[in-house]
PDB file of C-alpha atoms in Angstrom:
ATOM      1  CA  UNK A  13      -6.699   5.456  16.034  1.00 81.00           C
ATOM      2  CA  UNK A  14      -5.730   5.538  12.410  1.00 86.00           C
ATOM      3  CA  UNK A  15      -2.905   7.293  10.951  1.00 88.00           C
ATOM      4  CA  UNK A  16      -5.003   9.950   9.245  1.00 91.00           C
ATOM      5  CA  UNK A  17      -6.861  10.383  12.506  1.00 91.00           C
ATOM      6  CA  UNK A  18      -3.441  10.798  14.584  1.00 91.00           C
ATOM      7  CA  UNK A  19      -2.398  13.587  12.133  1.00 93.00           C
ATOM      8  CA  UNK A  20      -5.655  15.493  12.281  1.00 94.00           C
ATOM      9  CA  UNK A  21      -5.522  15.526  15.864  1.00 93.00           C
ATOM     10  CA  UNK A  22      -1.888  16.824  15.763  1.00 94.00           C
ATOM     11  CA  UNK A  23      -2.775  19.565  13.524  1.00 95.00           C
ATOM     12  CA  UNK A  24      -5.780  20.680  15.251  1.00 95.00           C
ATOM     13  CA  UNK A  25      -4.114  20.557  18.783  1.00 95.00           C
ATOM     14  CA  UNK A  26      -0.825  22.505  17.348  1.00 95.00           C
ATOM     15  CA  UNK A  27      -3.190  25.193  16.266  1.00 94.00           C
ATOM     16  CA  UNK A  28      -4.936  25.190  19.667  1.00 96.00           C
ATOM     17  CA  UNK A  29      -8.382  24.676  17.890  1.00 96.00           C
ATOM     18  CA  UNK A  30     -11.174  22.775  19.687  1.00 96.00           C
ATOM     19  CA  UNK A  31     -13.067  19.830  17.880  1.00 95.00           C
ATOM     20  CA  UNK A  32     -16.300  21.885  18.023  1.00 96.00           C
ATOM     21  CA  UNK A  33     -14.726  25.005  16.471  1.00 96.00           C
ATOM     22  CA  UNK A  34     -13.162  22.703  13.416  1.00 97.00           C
ATOM     23  CA  UNK A  35     -16.176  20.818  13.119  1.00 96.00           C
ATOM     24  CA  UNK A  36     -18.386  24.118  12.705  1.00 96.00           C
ATOM     25  CA  UNK A  37     -15.723  25.435  10.071  1.00 96.00           C
ATOM     26  CA  UNK A  38     -15.888  22.194   8.122  1.00 96.00           C
ATOM     27  CA  UNK A  39     -19.598  21.856   8.364  1.00 96.00           C
ATOM     28  CA  UNK A  40     -19.772  18.552  10.213  1.00 95.00           C
ATOM     29  CA  UNK A  41     -20.960  17.577  13.771  1.00 95.00           C
ATOM     30  CA  UNK A  42     -18.559  17.524  16.754  1.00 95.00           C
ATOM     31  CA  UNK A  43     -19.661  13.892  17.030  1.00 95.00           C
ATOM     32  CA  UNK A  44     -18.493  13.153  13.635  1.00 94.00           C
ATOM     33  CA  UNK A  45     -15.298  15.097  14.101  1.00 93.00           C
ATOM     34  CA  UNK A  46     -14.689  12.972  17.400  1.00 94.00           C
ATOM     35  CA  UNK A  47     -15.294   9.654  15.648  1.00 93.00           C
ATOM     36  CA  UNK A  48     -12.882  10.583  12.924  1.00 90.00           C
ATOM     37  CA  UNK A  49     -10.073  11.514  15.349  1.00 89.00           C
ATOM     38  CA  UNK A  50     -10.859   8.332  17.206  1.00 89.00           C
ATOM     39  CA  UNK A  51     -10.637   6.241  14.224  1.00 82.00           C
ATOM     40  CA  UNK A  52     -14.203   4.901  14.691  1.00 86.00           C
ATOM     41  CA  UNK A  53     -15.369   6.256  11.225  1.00 84.00           C
ATOM     42  CA  UNK A  54     -14.254   5.421   7.782  1.00 82.00           C
ATOM     43  CA  UNK A  55     -11.727   7.745   6.440  1.00 80.00           C
ATOM     44  CA  UNK A  56     -13.401  10.920   4.967  1.00 87.00           C
ATOM     45  CA  UNK A  57     -13.975  11.124   1.069  1.00 89.00           C
ATOM     46  CA  UNK A  58     -11.795  13.309  -1.158  1.00 90.00           C
ATOM     47  CA  UNK A  59     -13.876  16.399  -0.840  1.00 93.00           C
ATOM     48  CA  UNK A  60     -13.698  16.428   3.141  1.00 93.00           C
ATOM     49  CA  UNK A  61      -9.912  15.653   3.090  1.00 93.00           C
ATOM     50  CA  UNK A  62      -9.615  18.929   0.809  1.00 94.00           C
ATOM     51  CA  UNK A  63     -11.769  20.762   3.353  1.00 95.00           C
ATOM     52  CA  UNK A  64      -9.278  19.548   6.034  1.00 95.00           C
ATOM     53  CA  UNK A  65      -6.312  20.595   4.080  1.00 94.00           C
ATOM     54  CA  UNK A  66      -7.782  23.971   3.510  1.00 95.00           C
ATOM     55  CA  UNK A  67      -8.657  24.522   7.135  1.00 95.00           C
ATOM     56  CA  UNK A  68      -5.192  23.870   8.129  1.00 95.00           C
ATOM     57  CA  UNK A  69      -3.730  25.704   5.163  1.00 94.00           C
ATOM     58  CA  UNK A  70      -1.391  22.899   4.484  1.00 90.00           C
ATOM     59  CA  UNK A  71       0.263  22.949   1.128  1.00 88.00           C
ATOM     60  CA  UNK A  72       2.474  20.730  -1.226  1.00 88.00           C
ATOM     61  CA  UNK A  73       4.041  17.484   0.464  1.00 90.00           C
ATOM     62  CA  UNK A  74       1.986  17.823   3.835  1.00 89.00           C
ATOM     63  CA  UNK A  75      -1.367  17.959   1.662  1.00 91.00           C
ATOM     64  CA  UNK A  76      -0.240  14.980  -0.351  1.00 92.00           C
ATOM     65  CA  UNK A  77       0.460  13.279   3.106  1.00 92.00           C
ATOM     66  CA  UNK A  78      -2.931  13.815   4.572  1.00 93.00           C
ATOM     67  CA  UNK A  79      -4.461  12.538   1.349  1.00 92.00           C
ATOM     68  CA  UNK A  80      -2.235   9.401   1.315  1.00 90.00           C
ATOM     69  CA  UNK A  81      -2.911   9.012   5.136  1.00 91.00           C
ATOM     70  CA  UNK A  82      -6.722   9.132   4.501  1.00 90.00           C
ATOM     71  CA  UNK A  83      -6.451   6.456   1.961  1.00 87.00           C
ATOM     72  CA  UNK A  84      -4.713   4.151   4.365  1.00 83.00           C
ATOM     73  CA  UNK A  85      -6.783   4.666   7.295  1.00 84.00           C
ATOM     74  CA  UNK A  86      -9.749   2.660   7.004  1.00 81.00           C
ATOM     75  CA  UNK A  87     -10.284   1.091  10.355  1.00 75.00           C
ATOM     76  CA  UNK A  88     -12.332  -2.094   9.293  1.00 79.00           C
ATOM     77  CA  UNK A  89     -10.407  -3.523   6.489  1.00 82.00           C
ATOM     78  CA  UNK A  90     -11.686  -6.654   4.610  1.00 86.00           C
ATOM     79  CA  UNK A  91      -9.061  -8.727   2.742  1.00 91.00           C
ATOM     80  CA  UNK A  92     -10.669 -10.648  -0.062  1.00 93.00           C
ATOM     81  CA  UNK A  93      -8.381 -13.715  -0.912  1.00 95.00           C
ATOM     82  CA  UNK A  94     -10.709 -15.576  -3.063  1.00 95.00           C
ATOM     83  CA  UNK A  95      -9.027 -16.921  -6.024  1.00 95.00           C
ATOM     84  CA  UNK A  96      -5.725 -16.048  -4.495  1.00 95.00           C
ATOM     85  CA  UNK A  97      -2.967 -18.341  -3.677  1.00 95.00           C
ATOM     86  CA  UNK A  98      -3.387 -20.626  -0.518  1.00 95.00           C
ATOM     87  CA  UNK A  99      -0.613 -18.632   1.186  1.00 96.00           C
ATOM     88  CA  UNK A 100      -2.435 -15.390   0.845  1.00 94.00           C
ATOM     89  CA  UNK A 101      -5.354 -16.553   2.807  1.00 95.00           C
ATOM     90  CA  UNK A 102      -3.146 -17.847   5.539  1.00 96.00           C
ATOM     91  CA  UNK A 103      -1.358 -14.755   5.744  1.00 94.00           C
ATOM     92  CA  UNK A 104      -4.450 -12.687   5.823  1.00 93.00           C
ATOM     93  CA  UNK A 105      -6.134 -14.812   8.520  1.00 94.00           C
ATOM     94  CA  UNK A 106      -2.996 -14.848  10.568  1.00 94.00           C
ATOM     95  CA  UNK A 107      -2.623 -11.334  10.756  1.00 94.00           C
ATOM     96  CA  UNK A 108      -6.554 -10.837  11.489  1.00 91.00           C
ATOM     97  CA  UNK A 109      -6.151 -13.266  14.524  1.00 93.00           C
ATOM     98  CA  UNK A 110      -2.995 -11.496  15.808  1.00 95.00           C
ATOM     99  CA  UNK A 111      -2.899  -7.902  14.949  1.00 92.00           C
ATOM    100  CA  UNK A 112      -4.477  -6.836  18.445  1.00 92.00           C
ATOM    101  CA  UNK A 113      -1.774  -8.644  20.268  1.00 96.00           C
ATOM    102  CA  UNK A 114       1.353  -7.158  18.358  1.00 96.00           C
ATOM    103  CA  UNK A 115       2.861  -4.225  20.235  1.00 96.00           C
ATOM    104  CA  UNK A 116       4.214  -0.940  18.389  1.00 94.00           C
ATOM    105  CA  UNK A 117       7.584  -2.132  17.723  1.00 97.00           C
ATOM    106  CA  UNK A 118       6.187  -5.285  16.242  1.00 97.00           C
ATOM    107  CA  UNK A 119       3.835  -3.459  14.171  1.00 95.00           C
ATOM    108  CA  UNK A 120       6.591  -1.064  13.093  1.00 95.00           C
ATOM    109  CA  UNK A 121       8.639  -4.018  12.119  1.00 97.00           C
ATOM    110  CA  UNK A 122       5.951  -5.569   9.983  1.00 96.00           C
ATOM    111  CA  UNK A 123       4.943  -2.565   8.206  1.00 92.00           C
ATOM    112  CA  UNK A 124       8.448  -1.665   7.196  1.00 95.00           C
ATOM    113  CA  UNK A 125       9.019  -4.906   6.001  1.00 96.00           C
ATOM    114  CA  UNK A 126       5.737  -5.206   4.096  1.00 94.00           C
ATOM    115  CA  UNK A 127       6.417  -1.631   2.559  1.00 92.00           C
ATOM    116  CA  UNK A 128      10.149  -2.576   1.505  1.00 94.00           C
ATOM    117  CA  UNK A 129       8.847  -5.788  -0.359  1.00 94.00           C
ATOM    118  CA  UNK A 130       5.964  -3.714  -1.878  1.00 91.00           C
ATOM    119  CA  UNK A 131       8.520  -0.800  -2.815  1.00 90.00           C
ATOM    120  CA  UNK A 132      10.951  -3.267  -4.386  1.00 90.00           C
ATOM    121  CA  UNK A 133       8.259  -4.742  -6.524  1.00 86.00           C
ATOM    122  CA  UNK A 134       7.162  -1.375  -7.747  1.00 82.00           C
ATOM    123  CA  UNK A 135      10.796  -0.553  -8.889  1.00 84.00           C
ATOM    124  CA  UNK A 136      10.902  -3.784 -10.807  1.00 83.00           C
ATOM    125  CA  UNK A 137       7.750  -3.097 -12.661  1.00 77.00           C
ATOM    126  CA  UNK A 138       8.311  -1.675 -16.302  1.00 72.00           C
TER     127      UNK A 138
END
């Protein structure tokens, strides 16, 4: 399941709405919505995210959060390290070979570490 899928499912269940009813309201098939909620589909495009935001009547930060989660939720990621340093290729391959074996605690630690490094880097940029 992707972060976006988890959040959409949480919103739908909190409002007591079935996948079928939500799919009808959004103009998609229940099969599409099910695949989206299970992380078996690429994240929806901007227009579909906006429909979902409107459907749940979320505003401001929550709407921004849904859009951000959609951008972070592609279930089949390809990392192109061509032309990057050797270490980048090694890291990408190490993660690809081992990600399925990491537990939730390890994934959280890895995510938080990488996020902190990238956030520090953004703050240092002019």
